[in-house]
């Protein structure tokens, strides 16, 4: 398999060399090799191909550039060698395997699922082997709002440990309560035993657990608001989610580099600027990269001009939500 991405050297993977290679960790070659290996393990057909990829997804910015690449590779193999019969959920799971095992990033399944399925989706991961995926209507234009993504020019490189600590610390709280996952814990018991939990695991895991319990309800409210056409309530859910991420989940900047808080600055400026014209929150895994803002259409040009002035030309991107995930178009 030979894949050449624009502005990057070609990656060449031999189909008889599918073992994990330590010198490939956190590289595109690792992702390609891991995807091919999982296809083989699952009994699917694989074969060689040449591909040239071009993308305007911002690399290392929290916009799922690695997940998008993984889904492209999986979709190509599905199309060329498996009659395009591998469904989007399984391609997402194959992609996650490659990132976890070969790339060595302990990511969840959300980014891969969103890229593979397409559109805005609500996903229940109670059983990661059989996630429940539901499409959510996303006619932002109908409400005269645009989705803006602000590239704060921070990079996700060397942040793997920050991401890994979030599920690790949440599991400490869940384990204290006798479960493997917070979703199986009783939130009432959590608050009743808060003093014991703080003593046992520390305060940051506790705060992150508070975010989790709040966010479970917040996501349901956001989905329900979109389904029922209550866009103001959806915006309120986004605002609450963002505030909780900053205060409790604490994924807006890394404590290993407190002098660089690009996202914090972008959020502060956006809140001050938008006021009644929209809402904003950290985007993706956080710590560096991007924020998202839902902005009234008649204020987008003002917002974009100000953001570009602070973070540089083309920092603010006005996006559409693509309806399709990984598909064959020809």
Tab-separated table of C-alpha atoms in Angstrom:
chain	number	residue	atom	x	y	z
A	1	UNK	CA	0.000	0.000	0.000
A	2	UNK	CA	1.436	3.366	-1.035
A	3	UNK	CA	-0.216	6.552	0.206
A	4	UNK	CA	1.098	10.000	-0.605
A	5	UNK	CA	-0.515	12.885	1.277
A	6	UNK	CA	-0.024	16.358	-0.105
A	7	UNK	CA	3.095	18.013	1.371
A	8	UNK	CA	4.143	14.779	3.139
A	9	UNK	CA	6.503	11.916	2.187
A	10	UNK	CA	4.936	8.756	0.791
A	11	UNK	CA	4.066	5.993	3.270
A	12	UNK	CA	4.728	2.473	1.980
A	13	UNK	CA	3.286	-0.501	3.868
A	14	UNK	CA	4.127	-4.070	2.865
A	15	UNK	CA	1.205	-6.431	3.355
A	16	UNK	CA	3.444	-9.144	4.804
A	17	UNK	CA	4.808	-6.776	7.476
A	18	UNK	CA	1.860	-5.951	9.731
A	19	UNK	CA	3.452	-6.159	13.173
A	20	UNK	CA	3.569	-3.117	15.470
A	21	UNK	CA	6.657	-0.957	14.881
A	22	UNK	CA	7.759	1.247	17.779
A	23	UNK	CA	9.555	3.689	15.519
A	24	UNK	CA	6.204	4.388	13.770
A	25	UNK	CA	4.279	5.451	16.872
A	26	UNK	CA	2.253	8.646	16.225
A	27	UNK	CA	2.785	8.504	12.447
A	28	UNK	CA	0.456	8.052	9.479
A	29	UNK	CA	2.304	4.825	8.598
A	30	UNK	CA	1.248	3.363	11.949
A	31	UNK	CA	-2.398	4.174	11.233
A	32	UNK	CA	-2.279	2.568	7.780
A	33	UNK	CA	-0.516	-0.555	9.083
A	34	UNK	CA	-2.948	-0.892	11.993
A	35	UNK	CA	-6.002	-0.577	9.768
A	36	UNK	CA	-4.734	-3.231	7.360
A	37	UNK	CA	-3.878	-5.555	10.273
A	38	UNK	CA	-7.386	-5.250	11.735
A	39	UNK	CA	-8.988	-5.957	8.349
A	40	UNK	CA	-6.890	-9.114	8.125
A	41	UNK	CA	-7.725	-10.154	11.704
A	42	UNK	CA	-11.440	-9.742	10.970
A	43	UNK	CA	-11.177	-11.960	7.924
A	44	UNK	CA	-11.683	-9.271	5.297
A	45	UNK	CA	-9.828	-9.096	2.001
A	46	UNK	CA	-6.931	-6.672	1.634
A	47	UNK	CA	-4.609	-5.754	-1.207
A	48	UNK	CA	-2.263	-3.127	-2.474
A	49	UNK	CA	-3.264	0.259	-3.865
A	50	UNK	CA	-1.859	3.686	-4.623
A	51	UNK	CA	-3.576	6.733	-3.144
A	52	UNK	CA	-2.932	10.454	-3.170
A	53	UNK	CA	-4.774	12.442	-0.519
A	54	UNK	CA	-5.517	16.136	-0.240
A	55	UNK	CA	-7.163	17.675	2.812
A	56	UNK	CA	-7.978	21.060	4.269
A	57	UNK	CA	-8.706	19.616	7.719
A	58	UNK	CA	-6.474	21.508	10.146
A	59	UNK	CA	-3.776	19.106	11.369
A	60	UNK	CA	-3.360	18.761	15.137
A	61	UNK	CA	-6.170	21.185	15.891
A	62	UNK	CA	-8.866	18.958	17.356
A	63	UNK	CA	-10.801	18.675	14.093
A	64	UNK	CA	-10.279	14.902	13.871
A	65	UNK	CA	-7.683	14.996	11.107
A	66	UNK	CA	-6.288	11.599	12.119
A	67	UNK	CA	-9.774	10.072	12.321
A	68	UNK	CA	-10.628	11.457	8.872
A	69	UNK	CA	-7.454	9.897	7.449
A	70	UNK	CA	-8.187	6.553	9.102
A	71	UNK	CA	-11.724	6.462	7.730
A	72	UNK	CA	-10.445	7.265	4.207
A	73	UNK	CA	-8.009	4.330	4.343
A	74	UNK	CA	-10.672	1.968	5.713
A	75	UNK	CA	-13.209	3.075	3.111
A	76	UNK	CA	-10.712	2.530	0.272
A	77	UNK	CA	-10.026	-1.036	1.414
A	78	UNK	CA	-13.747	-1.662	1.820
A	79	UNK	CA	-14.404	-0.350	-1.682
A	80	UNK	CA	-11.510	-1.962	-3.560
A	81	UNK	CA	-11.472	-5.376	-1.914
A	82	UNK	CA	-14.765	-5.922	-0.051
A	83	UNK	CA	-17.449	-4.590	-2.429
A	84	UNK	CA	-18.048	-1.605	-0.114
A	85	UNK	CA	-19.878	-3.947	2.278
A	86	UNK	CA	-18.153	-2.955	5.537
A	87	UNK	CA	-20.479	-0.635	7.410
A	88	UNK	CA	-19.504	2.766	8.785
A	89	UNK	CA	-19.611	1.658	12.421
A	90	UNK	CA	-17.115	-1.166	11.841
A	91	UNK	CA	-14.797	1.085	9.829
A	92	UNK	CA	-14.827	3.495	12.781
A	93	UNK	CA	-13.964	0.673	15.175
A	94	UNK	CA	-11.144	-0.526	12.913
A	95	UNK	CA	-9.840	3.049	12.811
A	96	UNK	CA	-9.914	3.337	16.595
A	97	UNK	CA	-7.999	0.066	16.913
A	98	UNK	CA	-5.263	1.417	14.644
A	99	UNK	CA	-4.987	4.621	16.644
A	100	UNK	CA	-5.008	2.867	20.035
A	101	UNK	CA	-2.703	-0.047	19.260
A	102	UNK	CA	-0.404	1.030	16.404
A	103	UNK	CA	-0.389	4.842	16.720
A	104	UNK	CA	-0.375	4.576	20.561
A	105	UNK	CA	-2.988	7.225	21.317
A	106	UNK	CA	-5.651	6.068	23.807
A	107	UNK	CA	-8.530	7.808	22.023
A	108	UNK	CA	-12.195	6.920	22.271
A	109	UNK	CA	-14.444	6.099	19.330
A	110	UNK	CA	-16.258	9.420	18.933
A	111	UNK	CA	-14.092	11.120	16.282
A	112	UNK	CA	-13.864	8.048	14.084
A	113	UNK	CA	-17.609	7.432	14.344
A	114	UNK	CA	-18.480	11.016	13.432
A	115	UNK	CA	-16.170	10.919	10.391
A	116	UNK	CA	-17.330	7.499	9.237
A	117	UNK	CA	-21.082	7.980	9.713
A	118	UNK	CA	-21.266	11.643	8.668
A	119	UNK	CA	-23.579	14.462	9.706
A	120	UNK	CA	-24.298	15.329	13.311
A	121	UNK	CA	-24.858	12.184	15.334
A	122	UNK	CA	-25.787	11.192	18.863
A	123	UNK	CA	-23.847	8.107	19.956
A	124	UNK	CA	-24.376	5.854	22.973
A	125	UNK	CA	-21.165	3.953	23.802
A	126	UNK	CA	-22.508	1.760	26.618
A	127	UNK	CA	-21.446	-1.242	24.541
A	128	UNK	CA	-18.428	-0.050	22.497
A	129	UNK	CA	-18.706	-3.148	20.289
A	130	UNK	CA	-22.259	-2.164	19.314
A	131	UNK	CA	-22.632	1.609	19.685
A	132	UNK	CA	-26.090	3.053	19.142
A	133	UNK	CA	-25.882	5.798	16.503
A	134	UNK	CA	-28.699	8.236	15.815
A	135	UNK	CA	-28.664	10.999	13.208
A	136	UNK	CA	-29.617	14.436	14.541
A	137	UNK	CA	-31.107	17.169	12.297
A	138	UNK	CA	-28.660	20.039	11.758
A	139	UNK	CA	-30.249	22.792	9.702
A	140	UNK	CA	-28.306	25.674	11.228
A	141	UNK	CA	-29.110	27.822	8.189
A	142	UNK	CA	-32.787	27.491	9.045
A	143	UNK	CA	-32.119	29.385	12.269
A	144	UNK	CA	-29.807	31.979	10.659
A	145	UNK	CA	-26.738	30.700	12.517
A	146	UNK	CA	-23.372	29.550	11.242
A	147	UNK	CA	-20.864	27.153	12.786
A	148	UNK	CA	-17.469	28.810	13.093
A	149	UNK	CA	-14.296	26.956	14.018
A	150	UNK	CA	-11.430	29.048	15.356
A	151	UNK	CA	-7.900	27.723	14.957
A	152	UNK	CA	-6.069	29.162	17.963
A	153	UNK	CA	-2.746	27.979	16.515
A	154	UNK	CA	-2.049	25.591	19.373
A	155	UNK	CA	-0.889	22.074	18.498
A	156	UNK	CA	-1.986	18.677	19.833
A	157	UNK	CA	1.525	17.267	19.640
A	158	UNK	CA	2.775	15.922	23.015
A	159	UNK	CA	-0.677	16.115	24.601
A	160	UNK	CA	-1.402	12.377	24.616
A	161	UNK	CA	-0.812	12.129	28.372
A	162	UNK	CA	-3.271	14.987	29.028
A	163	UNK	CA	-5.981	13.166	27.062
A	164	UNK	CA	-5.215	9.838	28.701
A	165	UNK	CA	-5.547	11.292	32.209
A	166	UNK	CA	-9.213	12.193	31.673
A	167	UNK	CA	-10.605	8.652	31.372
A	168	UNK	CA	-7.972	7.409	33.807
A	169	UNK	CA	-9.082	9.820	36.528
A	170	UNK	CA	-12.782	9.209	35.863
A	171	UNK	CA	-12.164	5.477	36.238
A	172	UNK	CA	-10.600	6.098	39.650
A	173	UNK	CA	-13.876	7.602	40.833
A	174	UNK	CA	-15.926	4.826	39.228
A	175	UNK	CA	-13.689	2.155	40.796
A	176	UNK	CA	-14.115	3.755	44.219
A	177	UNK	CA	-17.872	3.395	43.740
A	178	UNK	CA	-17.487	-0.243	42.706
A	179	UNK	CA	-17.908	0.170	38.957
A	180	UNK	CA	-15.678	0.265	35.885
A	181	UNK	CA	-17.396	3.279	34.331
A	182	UNK	CA	-19.042	6.404	35.688
A	183	UNK	CA	-22.163	5.842	33.608
A	184	UNK	CA	-22.901	2.805	35.794
A	185	UNK	CA	-22.472	4.779	39.026
A	186	UNK	CA	-25.253	6.378	41.067
A	187	UNK	CA	-24.673	10.136	40.995
A	188	UNK	CA	-26.526	10.510	44.305
A	189	UNK	CA	-24.098	8.124	45.978
A	190	UNK	CA	-21.243	10.070	44.398
A	191	UNK	CA	-22.343	13.333	46.001
A	192	UNK	CA	-23.182	11.715	49.347
A	193	UNK	CA	-19.708	10.159	49.558
A	194	UNK	CA	-17.881	13.141	48.072
A	195	UNK	CA	-15.677	13.647	51.125
A	196	UNK	CA	-14.505	10.019	51.008
A	197	UNK	CA	-13.863	10.162	47.263
A	198	UNK	CA	-11.857	13.393	47.519
A	199	UNK	CA	-9.701	11.836	50.209
A	200	UNK	CA	-9.159	8.664	48.178
A	201	UNK	CA	-8.531	9.964	44.634
A	202	UNK	CA	-8.049	13.741	44.840
A	203	UNK	CA	-9.981	16.745	43.612
A	204	UNK	CA	-9.386	16.791	39.853
A	205	UNK	CA	-10.894	13.319	39.341
A	206	UNK	CA	-13.865	14.497	41.419
A	207	UNK	CA	-14.338	17.615	39.289
A	208	UNK	CA	-14.083	15.596	36.093
A	209	UNK	CA	-16.691	13.181	37.418
A	210	UNK	CA	-19.004	16.130	38.163
A	211	UNK	CA	-18.588	17.197	34.542
A	212	UNK	CA	-19.463	13.699	33.382
A	213	UNK	CA	-22.680	13.491	35.406
A	214	UNK	CA	-23.763	16.959	34.274
A	215	UNK	CA	-22.834	16.325	30.651
A	216	UNK	CA	-24.889	13.145	30.408
A	217	UNK	CA	-28.021	15.256	30.951
A	218	UNK	CA	-26.738	18.173	28.910
A	219	UNK	CA	-26.179	16.060	25.783
A	220	UNK	CA	-29.704	14.657	26.004
A	221	UNK	CA	-31.057	18.202	26.263
A	222	UNK	CA	-29.016	19.344	23.255
A	223	UNK	CA	-30.241	16.450	21.098
A	224	UNK	CA	-33.843	16.926	22.185
A	225	UNK	CA	-33.635	20.658	21.444
A	226	UNK	CA	-32.440	20.070	17.872
A	227	UNK	CA	-35.016	17.355	17.254
A	228	UNK	CA	-37.807	19.664	18.421
A	229	UNK	CA	-36.566	22.777	16.646
A	230	UNK	CA	-35.777	24.642	19.870
A	231	UNK	CA	-32.534	26.236	18.764
A	232	UNK	CA	-32.257	28.707	21.644
A	233	UNK	CA	-32.328	25.765	24.067
A	234	UNK	CA	-29.672	24.016	21.977
A	235	UNK	CA	-27.420	27.079	22.229
A	236	UNK	CA	-27.955	27.122	25.981
A	237	UNK	CA	-26.890	23.475	26.167
A	238	UNK	CA	-23.726	24.296	24.193
A	239	UNK	CA	-22.951	27.183	26.558
A	240	UNK	CA	-23.444	25.022	29.657
A	241	UNK	CA	-21.341	22.225	28.176
A	242	UNK	CA	-18.497	24.604	27.388
A	243	UNK	CA	-18.532	26.155	30.843
A	244	UNK	CA	-18.450	22.713	32.424
A	245	UNK	CA	-15.524	21.666	30.213
A	246	UNK	CA	-13.527	24.695	31.311
A	247	UNK	CA	-14.343	24.572	35.027
A	248	UNK	CA	-14.739	20.881	35.798
A	249	UNK	CA	-13.338	18.720	32.987
A	250	UNK	CA	-10.403	21.155	32.784
A	251	UNK	CA	-9.419	20.358	29.202
A	252	UNK	CA	-8.818	23.900	27.948
A	253	UNK	CA	-5.067	24.120	28.606
A	254	UNK	CA	-2.338	21.826	29.842
A	255	UNK	CA	-1.012	22.441	33.327
A	256	UNK	CA	2.445	21.577	31.972
A	257	UNK	CA	2.512	24.855	30.042
A	258	UNK	CA	0.344	27.433	31.777
A	259	UNK	CA	1.858	30.371	29.876
A	260	UNK	CA	0.298	29.211	26.608
A	261	UNK	CA	-3.492	29.263	26.875
A	262	UNK	CA	-4.632	29.885	23.314
A	263	UNK	CA	-8.038	28.311	23.824
A	264	UNK	CA	-8.677	30.204	27.078
A	265	UNK	CA	-7.928	33.484	25.306
A	266	UNK	CA	-10.117	32.569	22.322
A	267	UNK	CA	-13.041	31.695	24.600
A	268	UNK	CA	-12.672	34.871	26.653
A	269	UNK	CA	-12.529	37.067	23.547
A	270	UNK	CA	-15.420	35.229	21.887
A	271	UNK	CA	-17.687	35.533	24.924
A	272	UNK	CA	-16.907	39.229	25.165
A	273	UNK	CA	-17.498	39.785	21.457
A	274	UNK	CA	-20.537	37.589	20.850
A	275	UNK	CA	-22.735	38.454	23.833
A	276	UNK	CA	-26.223	38.083	22.299
A	277	UNK	CA	-24.899	37.044	18.890
A	278	UNK	CA	-23.895	33.480	19.696
A	279	UNK	CA	-22.174	31.002	21.994
A	280	UNK	CA	-18.790	29.303	22.063
A	281	UNK	CA	-17.015	26.345	23.660
A	282	UNK	CA	-13.801	24.324	23.437
A	283	UNK	CA	-13.862	21.937	20.486
A	284	UNK	CA	-12.751	18.318	20.389
A	285	UNK	CA	-10.433	16.878	23.015
A	286	UNK	CA	-9.193	20.313	24.047
A	287	UNK	CA	-5.903	21.403	25.662
A	288	UNK	CA	-4.887	23.022	22.364
A	289	UNK	CA	-6.286	23.548	18.897
A	290	UNK	CA	-9.735	24.936	18.252
A	291	UNK	CA	-12.924	26.346	19.679
A	292	UNK	CA	-16.353	26.260	18.074
A	293	UNK	CA	-18.821	29.119	17.955
A	294	UNK	CA	-22.410	29.245	16.769
A	295	UNK	CA	-22.763	32.780	15.443
A	296	UNK	CA	-25.732	34.692	14.064
A	297	UNK	CA	-25.281	35.061	10.326
A	298	UNK	CA	-25.457	38.845	10.373
A	299	UNK	CA	-22.564	38.946	12.863
A	300	UNK	CA	-20.283	36.336	11.286
A	301	UNK	CA	-18.224	38.836	9.272
A	302	UNK	CA	-17.599	40.978	12.392
A	303	UNK	CA	-16.628	37.943	14.448
A	304	UNK	CA	-14.380	36.550	11.728
A	305	UNK	CA	-12.593	39.876	11.207
A	306	UNK	CA	-11.833	40.270	14.920
A	307	UNK	CA	-10.685	36.657	15.398
A	308	UNK	CA	-8.402	36.809	12.360
A	309	UNK	CA	-6.868	39.983	13.738
A	310	UNK	CA	-5.984	38.253	17.020
A	311	UNK	CA	-4.997	34.758	15.862
A	312	UNK	CA	-3.859	35.464	12.324
A	313	UNK	CA	-5.347	35.394	8.832
A	314	UNK	CA	-7.695	32.487	8.122
A	315	UNK	CA	-7.970	31.544	11.796
A	316	UNK	CA	-11.770	31.608	11.664
A	317	UNK	CA	-13.396	29.019	9.407
A	318	UNK	CA	-17.116	29.003	8.630
A	319	UNK	CA	-18.082	25.360	8.168
A	320	UNK	CA	-20.978	23.258	6.992
A	321	UNK	CA	-21.837	19.903	8.548
A	322	UNK	CA	-21.291	17.296	5.828
A	323	UNK	CA	-24.184	14.829	5.581
A	324	UNK	CA	-22.014	11.957	4.393
A	325	UNK	CA	-19.253	9.978	6.039
A	326	UNK	CA	-16.898	7.582	4.265
A	327	UNK	CA	-18.455	6.877	0.855
A	328	UNK	CA	-17.548	5.887	-2.692
A	329	UNK	CA	-18.322	8.791	-5.024
A	330	UNK	CA	-17.246	7.368	-8.393
